[in-house]
Short mmCIF file of C-alpha atoms and ligand atoms in Angstrom, two decimals:
data_model
loop_
_atom_site.label_atom_id
_atom_site.label_comp_id
_atom_site.label_asym_id
_atom_site.label_seq_id
_atom_site.Cartn_x
_atom_site.Cartn_y
_atom_site.Cartn_z
CA MET A 126 -18.96 -9.79 18.05
CA SER A 127 -15.26 -9.09 18.95
CA PHE A 128 -12.27 -8.67 16.77
CA SER A 129 -10.83 -11.90 18.03
CA HIS A 130 -13.46 -13.86 16.06
CA LEU A 131 -12.44 -12.57 12.68
CA GLY A 132 -9.39 -14.69 12.10
CA LEU A 133 -6.85 -11.88 12.69
CA SER A 134 -3.45 -12.60 14.05
CA PRO A 135 -2.60 -11.77 17.74
CA ALA A 136 -0.16 -9.09 16.49
CA LEU A 137 -2.94 -7.31 14.54
CA LEU A 138 -5.36 -7.75 17.50
CA SER A 139 -2.76 -6.13 19.68
CA SER A 140 -2.43 -3.15 17.26
CA ILE A 141 -6.22 -2.87 17.16
CA ALA A 142 -6.49 -2.87 20.91
CA HIS A 143 -3.99 -0.05 21.01
CA LEU A 144 -6.26 1.95 18.77
CA ASN A 145 -8.94 1.50 21.41
CA TYR A 146 -11.44 -0.04 19.05
CA VAL A 147 -13.62 -2.34 21.12
CA GLU A 148 -15.74 -4.02 18.44
CA PRO A 149 -15.48 -4.36 14.68
CA THR A 150 -17.90 -2.30 12.66
CA PRO A 151 -20.27 -4.24 10.43
CA VAL A 152 -18.12 -3.81 7.35
CA GLN A 153 -15.14 -5.05 9.27
CA SER A 154 -16.98 -8.07 10.55
CA ALA A 155 -18.20 -8.96 7.08
CA ALA A 156 -15.10 -8.14 5.04
CA ILE A 157 -12.21 -9.27 7.15
CA PRO A 158 -12.99 -13.00 7.18
CA ALA A 159 -13.85 -12.97 3.46
CA ILE A 160 -10.61 -11.19 2.51
CA LEU A 161 -8.59 -13.57 4.70
CA GLU A 162 -10.18 -16.43 2.68
CA ASN A 163 -8.74 -14.82 -0.45
CA LYS A 164 -12.21 -13.93 -1.78
CA ASP A 165 -12.89 -10.91 -4.04
CA ILE A 166 -15.07 -8.37 -2.29
CA ILE A 167 -17.54 -5.77 -3.53
CA ALA A 168 -18.43 -3.72 -0.53
CA GLN A 169 -20.91 -0.83 -0.30
CA ALA A 170 -19.50 1.21 2.57
CA GLN A 171 -19.65 4.84 3.36
CA THR A 172 -16.70 6.73 4.58
CA GLY A 173 -16.66 6.52 8.36
CA SER A 174 -17.85 3.00 8.39
CA GLY A 175 -14.46 1.61 9.22
CA LYS A 176 -13.82 0.40 5.69
CA THR A 177 -10.13 1.36 5.74
CA LEU A 178 -9.27 -0.99 8.62
CA ALA A 179 -11.54 -3.61 6.97
CA PHE A 180 -9.03 -4.00 4.09
CA CYS A 181 -5.82 -2.85 5.67
CA ALA A 182 -5.77 -5.48 8.53
CA PRO A 183 -6.16 -8.50 6.27
CA LEU A 184 -3.74 -7.07 3.79
CA LEU A 185 -1.08 -6.93 6.39
CA GLN A 186 -1.91 -10.44 7.59
CA THR A 187 -1.51 -12.01 4.10
CA LEU A 188 1.75 -10.21 3.13
CA ARG A 189 4.47 -12.64 2.11
CA PRO A 190 7.86 -12.19 3.59
CA SER A 191 9.51 -9.38 1.69
CA ALA A 192 11.92 -10.27 -1.03
CA ARG A 193 15.10 -8.12 -1.77
CA PRO A 194 14.44 -5.86 -3.55
CA ARG A 195 10.94 -5.67 -2.21
CA GLN A 196 8.19 -6.52 -4.65
CA ILE A 197 4.77 -4.68 -4.50
CA GLN A 198 2.28 -7.25 -3.18
CA ALA A 199 -0.68 -5.00 -2.68
CA LEU A 200 -1.86 -1.89 -4.62
CA ILE A 201 -4.44 0.43 -3.15
CA LEU A 202 -5.88 2.94 -5.51
CA VAL A 203 -7.52 6.00 -3.96
CA PRO A 204 -9.09 9.11 -5.53
CA THR A 205 -7.29 11.82 -3.48
CA ARG A 206 -3.99 12.45 -1.85
CA GLU A 207 -5.75 13.04 1.52
CA LEU A 208 -7.29 9.57 1.34
CA ALA A 209 -3.91 8.15 0.36
CA THR A 210 -2.41 9.68 3.55
CA GLN A 211 -5.26 8.43 5.71
CA VAL A 212 -4.97 4.88 4.40
CA ALA A 213 -1.23 4.87 4.95
CA ALA A 214 -1.72 6.20 8.51
CA THR A 215 -4.08 3.23 9.21
CA LEU A 216 -1.58 0.77 7.76
CA GLU A 217 1.11 2.26 9.88
CA ASP A 218 -0.95 2.01 13.03
CA LEU A 219 -1.91 -1.60 12.30
CA ALA A 220 1.67 -2.61 11.46
CA LYS A 221 3.10 -1.40 14.82
CA HIS A 222 2.88 -4.85 16.48
CA ILE A 223 3.58 -7.19 13.60
CA ALA A 224 7.03 -8.76 13.27
CA GLN A 225 7.52 -8.06 9.57
CA GLU A 226 8.93 -4.66 8.68
CA VAL A 227 6.50 -3.41 6.12
CA LYS A 228 7.52 -0.79 3.59
CA LEU A 229 4.72 1.50 2.34
CA ALA A 230 4.93 3.85 -0.63
CA VAL A 231 2.38 6.67 -0.78
CA LEU A 232 2.21 8.20 -4.25
CA PHE A 233 0.09 11.18 -5.27
CA GLY A 234 0.33 14.16 -7.56
CA GLY A 235 0.61 17.82 -6.76
CA VAL A 236 4.07 17.39 -5.19
CA SER A 237 7.58 16.75 -6.59
CA VAL A 238 7.89 13.25 -8.07
CA ASN A 239 11.63 12.87 -7.04
CA PRO A 240 11.26 12.00 -3.37
CA GLN A 241 8.60 9.39 -4.33
CA MET A 242 11.06 7.92 -6.90
CA MET A 243 13.79 7.83 -4.28
CA HIS A 244 11.51 6.23 -1.80
CA LEU A 245 10.68 3.51 -4.36
CA ARG A 246 14.34 2.44 -4.59
CA GLY A 247 14.57 -0.98 -3.10
CA GLY A 248 11.02 -1.59 -3.87
CA ALA A 249 7.88 -1.47 -1.48
CA ASP A 250 5.48 -4.02 -0.06
CA ILE A 251 2.32 -1.98 -0.33
CA VAL A 252 1.66 0.98 -2.64
CA ILE A 253 -1.09 3.52 -1.93
CA ALA A 254 -1.59 5.73 -4.94
CA THR A 255 -3.68 8.07 -6.94
CA PRO A 256 -3.95 6.76 -10.54
CA GLY A 257 -2.29 9.53 -12.41
CA ARG A 258 0.89 9.77 -10.31
CA LEU A 259 1.14 5.95 -10.26
CA LEU A 260 1.21 5.83 -14.07
CA ASP A 261 3.74 8.61 -14.23
CA LEU A 262 6.06 6.63 -11.98
CA ILE A 263 5.45 3.41 -13.89
CA ASN A 264 6.36 5.23 -17.10
CA GLN A 265 9.65 6.28 -15.50
CA ASN A 266 10.31 2.65 -14.54
CA ALA A 267 10.22 3.51 -10.81
CA LEU A 268 8.10 0.53 -10.02
CA SER A 269 6.52 -2.62 -11.49
CA LEU A 270 3.10 -4.05 -10.77
CA SER A 271 3.88 -7.53 -12.01
CA GLN A 272 3.89 -9.18 -8.56
CA VAL A 273 0.78 -7.57 -7.11
CA ALA A 274 -1.38 -10.09 -5.45
CA THR A 275 -4.16 -7.81 -4.14
CA LEU A 276 -5.75 -4.82 -5.72
CA VAL A 277 -7.98 -2.48 -3.63
CA LEU A 278 -10.12 0.14 -5.17
CA ASP A 279 -11.00 2.48 -2.38
CA GLU A 280 -13.93 4.86 -3.01
CA ALA A 281 -14.35 3.41 -6.49
CA ASP A 282 -17.29 5.74 -7.21
CA ARG A 283 -15.07 8.72 -6.48
CA LEU A 284 -12.28 7.33 -8.71
CA LEU A 285 -14.80 7.21 -11.59
CA GLU A 286 -16.41 10.56 -10.82
CA LEU A 287 -13.04 12.23 -10.84
CA GLY A 288 -12.44 10.97 -14.38
CA PHE A 289 -9.91 8.21 -13.64
CA ALA A 290 -11.68 5.58 -15.72
CA ASP A 291 -8.89 5.48 -18.48
CA GLU A 292 -5.99 5.53 -15.92
CA LEU A 293 -7.73 2.69 -14.08
CA GLN A 294 -7.94 0.58 -17.24
CA ARG A 295 -4.29 1.24 -18.06
CA ILE A 296 -3.34 0.22 -14.56
CA LEU A 297 -5.49 -2.98 -14.61
CA ASP A 298 -3.75 -3.98 -17.92
CA LEU A 299 -0.43 -3.92 -16.04
CA LEU A 300 -1.55 -6.15 -13.16
CA PRO A 301 -1.26 -9.95 -13.05
CA LYS A 302 -4.47 -11.56 -14.26
CA SER A 303 -4.63 -13.77 -11.16
CA ARG A 304 -5.11 -11.60 -8.12
CA GLN A 305 -7.50 -10.69 -5.38
CA ASN A 306 -9.69 -7.67 -5.99
CA LEU A 307 -11.36 -5.65 -3.28
CA LEU A 308 -13.70 -2.85 -4.40
CA PHE A 309 -15.11 -0.40 -1.79
CA SER A 310 -17.58 2.25 -2.91
CA ALA A 311 -20.16 4.39 -1.07
CA THR A 312 -22.56 4.32 -4.06
CA PHE A 313 -23.18 1.89 -6.94
CA ALA A 314 -24.21 3.77 -10.07
CA PRO A 315 -24.10 1.67 -13.21
CA ASN A 316 -20.45 2.64 -14.08
CA VAL A 317 -19.27 1.29 -10.62
CA GLU A 318 -21.42 -1.85 -11.12
CA THR A 319 -19.76 -2.45 -14.53
CA LEU A 320 -16.27 -1.93 -13.12
CA ALA A 321 -17.01 -4.27 -10.17
CA PHE A 322 -18.36 -6.90 -12.59
CA GLU A 323 -15.28 -6.71 -14.87
CA LEU A 324 -12.97 -6.78 -11.98
CA CYS A 325 -14.19 -9.30 -9.48
CA VAL A 326 -14.53 -13.04 -9.76
CA SER A 327 -17.35 -14.64 -7.66
CA PRO A 328 -17.16 -11.82 -5.12
CA ALA A 329 -18.61 -11.67 -1.66
CA ARG A 330 -21.01 -8.71 -1.71
CA ILE A 331 -21.26 -6.65 1.41
CA ARG A 332 -23.79 -4.02 2.10
CA VAL A 333 -23.21 -1.98 5.19
CA ASP A 334 -26.55 -0.17 5.07
CA ASP A 335 -28.07 -3.45 6.20
CA ALA A 336 -26.26 -2.77 9.38
CA ILE A 337 -28.03 0.34 10.66
CA ASP A 338 -25.99 0.66 13.82
CA VAL A 339 -22.98 2.23 11.96
CA LYS A 340 -25.32 4.84 10.53
CA PRO A 341 -23.61 7.90 11.90
CA ASP A 342 -25.60 10.00 14.30
CA ILE A 343 -25.91 13.18 12.27
CA LEU A 344 -28.59 15.79 12.83
CA GLN A 345 -29.40 17.36 9.46
CA ARG A 346 -30.71 20.85 9.35
CA ALA A 347 -31.53 23.39 6.59
CA ILE A 348 -31.67 27.09 7.14
CA SER A 349 -33.15 29.57 4.76
CA VAL A 350 -31.02 32.75 4.30
CA ASP A 351 -30.31 35.25 1.63
CA ALA A 352 -27.11 34.32 -0.27
CA SER A 353 -25.51 37.65 0.55
CA ARG A 354 -25.92 37.10 4.33
CA ARG A 355 -24.53 33.64 4.67
CA THR A 356 -21.17 34.70 6.13
CA GLN A 357 -22.84 36.82 8.70
CA LEU A 358 -25.13 33.93 9.64
CA LEU A 359 -22.23 31.60 9.83
CA ARG A 360 -20.48 33.92 12.24
CA HIS A 361 -23.68 34.32 14.30
CA LEU A 362 -24.03 30.50 14.53
CA ILE A 363 -20.40 29.98 15.42
CA LYS A 364 -20.79 32.41 18.37
CA SER A 365 -24.38 31.54 19.44
CA GLU A 366 -24.02 27.71 19.24
CA GLY A 367 -20.50 27.85 20.65
CA TRP A 368 -19.03 25.78 17.80
CA LYS A 369 -15.30 25.03 18.38
CA ARG A 370 -14.52 23.48 14.99
CA VAL A 371 -16.54 23.88 11.76
CA LEU A 372 -15.91 22.48 8.31
CA VAL A 373 -17.56 24.66 5.67
CA PHE A 374 -18.14 23.53 2.12
CA VAL A 375 -18.23 25.95 -0.84
CA ALA A 376 -18.50 25.52 -4.53
CA THR A 377 -15.23 27.07 -5.76
CA LYS A 378 -11.64 27.63 -4.67
CA TYR A 379 -12.34 31.32 -5.05
CA SER A 380 -15.18 31.23 -2.57
CA ALA A 381 -13.02 29.29 -0.15
CA ASP A 382 -10.41 32.00 -0.31
CA LEU A 383 -12.95 34.84 -0.01
CA ILE A 384 -14.98 33.46 2.76
CA SER A 385 -12.05 32.46 4.97
CA THR A 386 -10.61 35.95 4.46
CA LYS A 387 -13.91 37.50 5.47
CA LEU A 388 -14.15 35.30 8.56
CA ARG A 389 -10.65 36.24 9.57
CA ARG A 390 -11.70 39.92 9.33
CA LEU A 391 -14.51 39.02 11.71
CA ASP A 392 -11.84 37.63 14.09
CA ILE A 393 -12.61 34.00 13.48
CA ALA A 394 -9.47 31.83 12.79
CA ALA A 395 -10.35 30.48 9.35
CA GLU A 396 -8.36 28.94 6.49
CA PRO A 397 -9.29 27.84 2.98
CA PHE A 398 -8.64 24.24 1.89
CA HIS A 399 -8.59 23.49 -1.81
CA GLY A 400 -6.61 21.88 -4.62
CA GLU A 401 -4.56 24.88 -5.55
CA LEU A 402 -2.84 25.00 -2.12
CA SER A 403 0.50 23.25 -1.89
CA GLN A 404 0.40 19.85 -0.10
CA GLY A 405 2.54 21.41 2.68
CA LYS A 406 -0.01 24.22 3.21
CA ARG A 407 -2.88 21.63 3.16
CA GLU A 408 -1.18 19.52 5.81
CA GLN A 409 -0.48 22.67 7.91
CA VAL A 410 -4.22 23.75 7.73
CA LEU A 411 -5.31 20.24 8.85
CA ALA A 412 -2.79 20.09 11.64
CA ASP A 413 -3.96 23.56 12.83
CA PHE A 414 -7.61 22.44 12.54
CA LYS A 415 -6.97 19.34 14.60
CA ALA A 416 -4.98 21.35 17.22
CA ALA A 417 -7.82 23.90 17.46
CA ARG A 418 -5.58 26.76 16.22
CA VAL A 419 -7.94 27.10 13.27
CA LYS A 420 -11.71 27.18 14.03
CA VAL A 421 -13.18 27.10 10.58
CA VAL A 422 -11.80 25.36 7.38
CA VAL A 423 -13.53 26.42 4.20
CA ALA A 424 -13.12 23.60 1.70
CA THR A 425 -14.06 22.64 -1.84
CA ASP A 426 -15.56 19.14 -2.32
CA LEU A 427 -12.45 17.58 -3.80
CA ALA A 428 -10.09 18.77 -1.09
CA GLY A 429 -12.58 18.26 1.70
CA ARG A 430 -13.09 14.74 0.58
CA GLY A 431 -10.19 13.34 2.53
CA ILE A 432 -10.64 15.28 5.80
CA ASP A 433 -10.78 12.87 8.72
CA ILE A 434 -11.10 14.74 12.02
CA ALA A 435 -12.14 12.48 14.89
CA ASP A 436 -14.35 15.00 16.84
CA LEU A 437 -15.69 17.23 14.08
CA LYS A 438 -19.09 18.16 15.30
CA VAL A 439 -20.24 20.61 12.60
CA VAL A 440 -20.31 20.58 8.80
CA VAL A 441 -21.90 23.52 6.99
CA ASN A 442 -23.03 23.47 3.37
CA TYR A 443 -22.49 27.17 2.65
CA ASP A 444 -23.03 26.35 -0.97
CA LEU A 445 -25.10 23.26 -1.67
CA PRO A 446 -23.13 20.32 -3.18
CA ARG A 447 -23.39 19.63 -6.89
CA SER A 448 -24.56 15.99 -6.45
CA VAL A 449 -26.42 13.86 -3.90
CA ASP A 450 -23.27 11.86 -3.49
CA ASP A 451 -21.30 14.84 -2.62
CA TYR A 452 -23.96 15.66 0.01
CA THR A 453 -23.34 12.23 1.41
CA HIS A 454 -19.61 12.56 1.40
CA ARG A 455 -19.74 16.04 2.98
CA ILE A 456 -21.99 15.25 5.87
CA GLY A 457 -19.94 12.03 6.45
CA ARG A 458 -17.06 14.22 7.68
CA THR A 459 -18.96 14.51 10.97
CA GLY A 460 -20.52 11.85 13.08
CA ARG A 461 -17.44 9.67 12.57
CA ALA A 462 -16.55 6.76 14.78
CA GLY A 463 -19.71 6.70 16.69
CA ALA A 464 -19.70 10.39 17.58
CA SER A 465 -22.67 12.68 16.97
CA GLY A 466 -22.67 15.56 14.63
CA VAL A 467 -24.61 18.37 12.91
CA ALA A 468 -24.82 18.98 9.23
CA LEU A 469 -26.32 22.19 8.28
CA SER A 470 -27.21 23.50 4.79
CA PHE A 471 -27.80 27.18 3.90
CA VAL A 472 -30.62 27.43 1.39
CA SER A 473 -31.09 30.65 -0.57
CA ALA A 474 -33.69 31.59 -3.11
CA GLU A 475 -31.38 30.56 -5.98
CA SER A 476 -30.48 27.20 -4.48
CA GLN A 477 -33.89 26.25 -3.23
CA ALA A 478 -34.88 24.20 -6.32
CA HIS A 479 -31.55 22.31 -6.10
CA PHE A 480 -32.12 21.75 -2.31
CA HIS A 481 -35.44 20.13 -3.15
CA THR A 482 -33.69 17.79 -5.61
CA ILE A 483 -31.12 16.73 -3.03
CA SER A 484 -33.92 16.36 -0.41
CA ARG A 485 -36.01 14.20 -2.68
CA LYS A 486 -33.09 11.88 -3.63
CA GLN A 487 -31.79 11.68 -0.14
CA GLN A 488 -35.36 11.27 1.15
CA LEU A 489 -34.65 14.10 3.63
CA HIS A 490 -37.71 15.60 5.29
CA LEU A 491 -36.20 18.73 6.64
CA THR A 492 -38.23 21.90 7.44
CA LEU A 493 -36.50 24.99 6.39
CA GLU A 494 -35.59 26.94 9.54
CA SER A 495 -35.23 30.69 9.88
CA ILE A 496 -32.74 32.15 12.30
CA PRO A 497 -34.20 35.31 13.93
CA GLY A 498 -32.41 38.37 12.49
CA PHE A 499 -31.45 36.39 9.38
CA GLU A 500 -34.82 35.70 7.74
CA ALA A 501 -34.62 35.40 4.00
CA GLN A 502 -35.87 38.56 2.26
CA GLU A 503 -35.62 37.17 -1.24
CA SER A 504 -38.69 35.14 -2.25
CA MET A 505 -38.18 31.43 -1.48
CA GLN A 506 -41.27 30.40 -3.51
CA GLN A 507 -40.35 31.38 -7.10
CA PRO A 508 -38.39 29.06 -9.25
CA PRO A 509 -34.87 30.27 -9.84
CA THR A 510 -34.57 32.75 -12.69
CA VAL A 511 -30.83 32.30 -12.97
CA LEU A 512 -29.44 28.74 -12.99
CA ASP A 513 -27.32 28.26 -10.01
CA VAL A 514 -23.78 26.98 -10.25
CA HIS A 515 -24.72 23.61 -8.99
CA GLY A 516 -26.86 22.77 -11.99
CA GLY A 517 -28.86 19.69 -11.51
CA ILE A 518 -32.33 21.28 -11.88
CA LYS A 519 -34.56 18.77 -13.47
CA GLY A 520 -35.38 19.28 -17.13
CA HIS A 521 -32.90 22.09 -17.63
CA ARG A 522 -29.31 21.23 -17.81
CA PRO A 523 -27.02 24.25 -17.48
CA SER A 524 -24.69 24.74 -20.40
CA LYS A 525 -20.99 25.57 -19.74
CA LYS A 526 -21.70 29.19 -20.41
CA ASP A 527 -24.63 29.19 -18.00
CA LYS A 528 -22.34 27.71 -15.33
CA LEU A 529 -19.58 30.24 -15.96
CA ARG A 530 -22.17 33.04 -15.89
CA ALA A 531 -23.61 31.74 -12.64
CA ILE A 532 -20.11 31.40 -11.10
CA ALA A 533 -19.36 35.01 -12.12
CA ALA A 534 -22.58 36.20 -10.57
CA GLN A 535 -21.82 34.23 -7.38
CA GLN A 536 -18.34 35.66 -7.26
CA ASN A 537 -19.71 39.30 -7.69
CA SER A 538 -22.14 38.73 -4.86
CA LEU A 539 -19.31 37.38 -2.68
CA LYS A 540 -17.10 40.37 -3.53
CA LYS A 541 -19.97 42.63 -2.56
CA GLU A 542 -20.26 40.70 0.70
CA ILE A 543 -16.57 41.12 1.37
CA GLU A 544 -16.61 44.81 0.63
CA ASP A 545 -19.55 45.42 2.85
P1 AMP B 382 -13.35 4.80 7.27
O1 AMP B 382 -13.13 6.18 6.66
O2 AMP B 382 -14.62 4.19 6.80
O3 AMP B 382 -12.18 3.96 7.18
O4 AMP B 382 -13.64 5.13 8.82
C1 AMP B 382 -12.63 5.59 9.56
C2 AMP B 382 -13.00 6.05 10.95
O5 AMP B 382 -13.64 5.03 11.76
C3 AMP B 382 -11.87 6.62 11.77
O6 AMP B 382 -12.25 7.72 12.47
C4 AMP B 382 -11.57 5.43 12.58
O7 AMP B 382 -10.91 5.87 13.76
C5 AMP B 382 -12.89 4.82 12.93
N1 AMP B 382 -12.91 3.28 13.17
C6 AMP B 382 -12.47 2.35 12.39
N2 AMP B 382 -12.73 1.09 12.93
C7 AMP B 382 -13.38 1.38 14.11
C8 AMP B 382 -13.95 0.53 15.15
N3 AMP B 382 -13.87 -0.81 15.01
N4 AMP B 382 -14.51 1.16 16.13
C9 AMP B 382 -14.59 2.49 16.27
N5 AMP B 382 -14.09 3.30 15.33
C10 AMP B 382 -13.51 2.78 14.23
#
């Protein structure tokens, strides 16, 4: 199948050719013709499947000529500012060869609202926004959604997971009743299904996991190691495996700061990446990571969610993710666009039970490896006596206090590690 069979205009085909994409991915083959036919879409598509282009290309093709002032014709809601930036970059790349001058507005929180308000003067054709900031701007009369013809919910599962359900409802109430709805989600828990059902009319359902060939080529490994030796092991692996660029996931912002500090002390260029850093700093870290000025980025789940680095070969779960979905999202940072990658999880005595839960739900059949010189000394057999910060141990839900206690214990062990 080639892109030219999907009904896309010559201008868009030319933009796609300049991006060096030879063939559409399965989600693109299925979604693009349906969107061009003005159908509603419910698509199950992982990050890295090419879903962004799957909705951006038809959106650009179906834009009406811009009025003066411009009216918002398409609204793309995303869970994070990184994803907003990524979607905008795809739209800009695709719009390069089309005749119409398309004005995008990218709206997210954590930065001053004024430049976004200024940018909205004169309107915009397509808005890409996180829900909270969009509502702020609507409340300040900076934009109106009354002319939106297409709504895209990108990573709908993530939008709901991050607690945006109320904001979403308020935004939906402001949209015209008659519109096209495109919902993309990696997972379909009942809350996502309900949202999809409420939103879409006779939708085309697309499941990309039917199309095995986009399954990224990711080698998953699990290594048993004492919690207190993880940084040393990481350093050992970086050197012995010759890793050039590593994305490391941790449970807290605090750990991200501490571990990157410790790696720097070990002469490894490392930077933290989390929600408390300014947008400018986050952009700088990503630019340095892409340019290989930084070798290791230590990220929390939320911040790491939007990282899109074309040739990222290695992702390390220094702390295990809280949920199975987070596991999928984390390892999806590697093996993108047909490249291969390695996703490696550190499993300590405390996190072993949680690792088994993830393995069971993900149907992973990984053997716990030991790295010579880093064999776990703590017993890996016993059930954990302290609940780990990740919770999720069947039959015993950690209370808030348990979680705080576990985080404090983890931070003490990290501090000890840093001081050693
Ligand atoms: P997603 O996050 O699902 O939008 O996937 C984006 C990744 O897929 C980016 O790295 C794109 O460069 C890449 N991509 C999108 N479409 C294609 C295609 N048809 N062929 C190869 N790579 C693609």
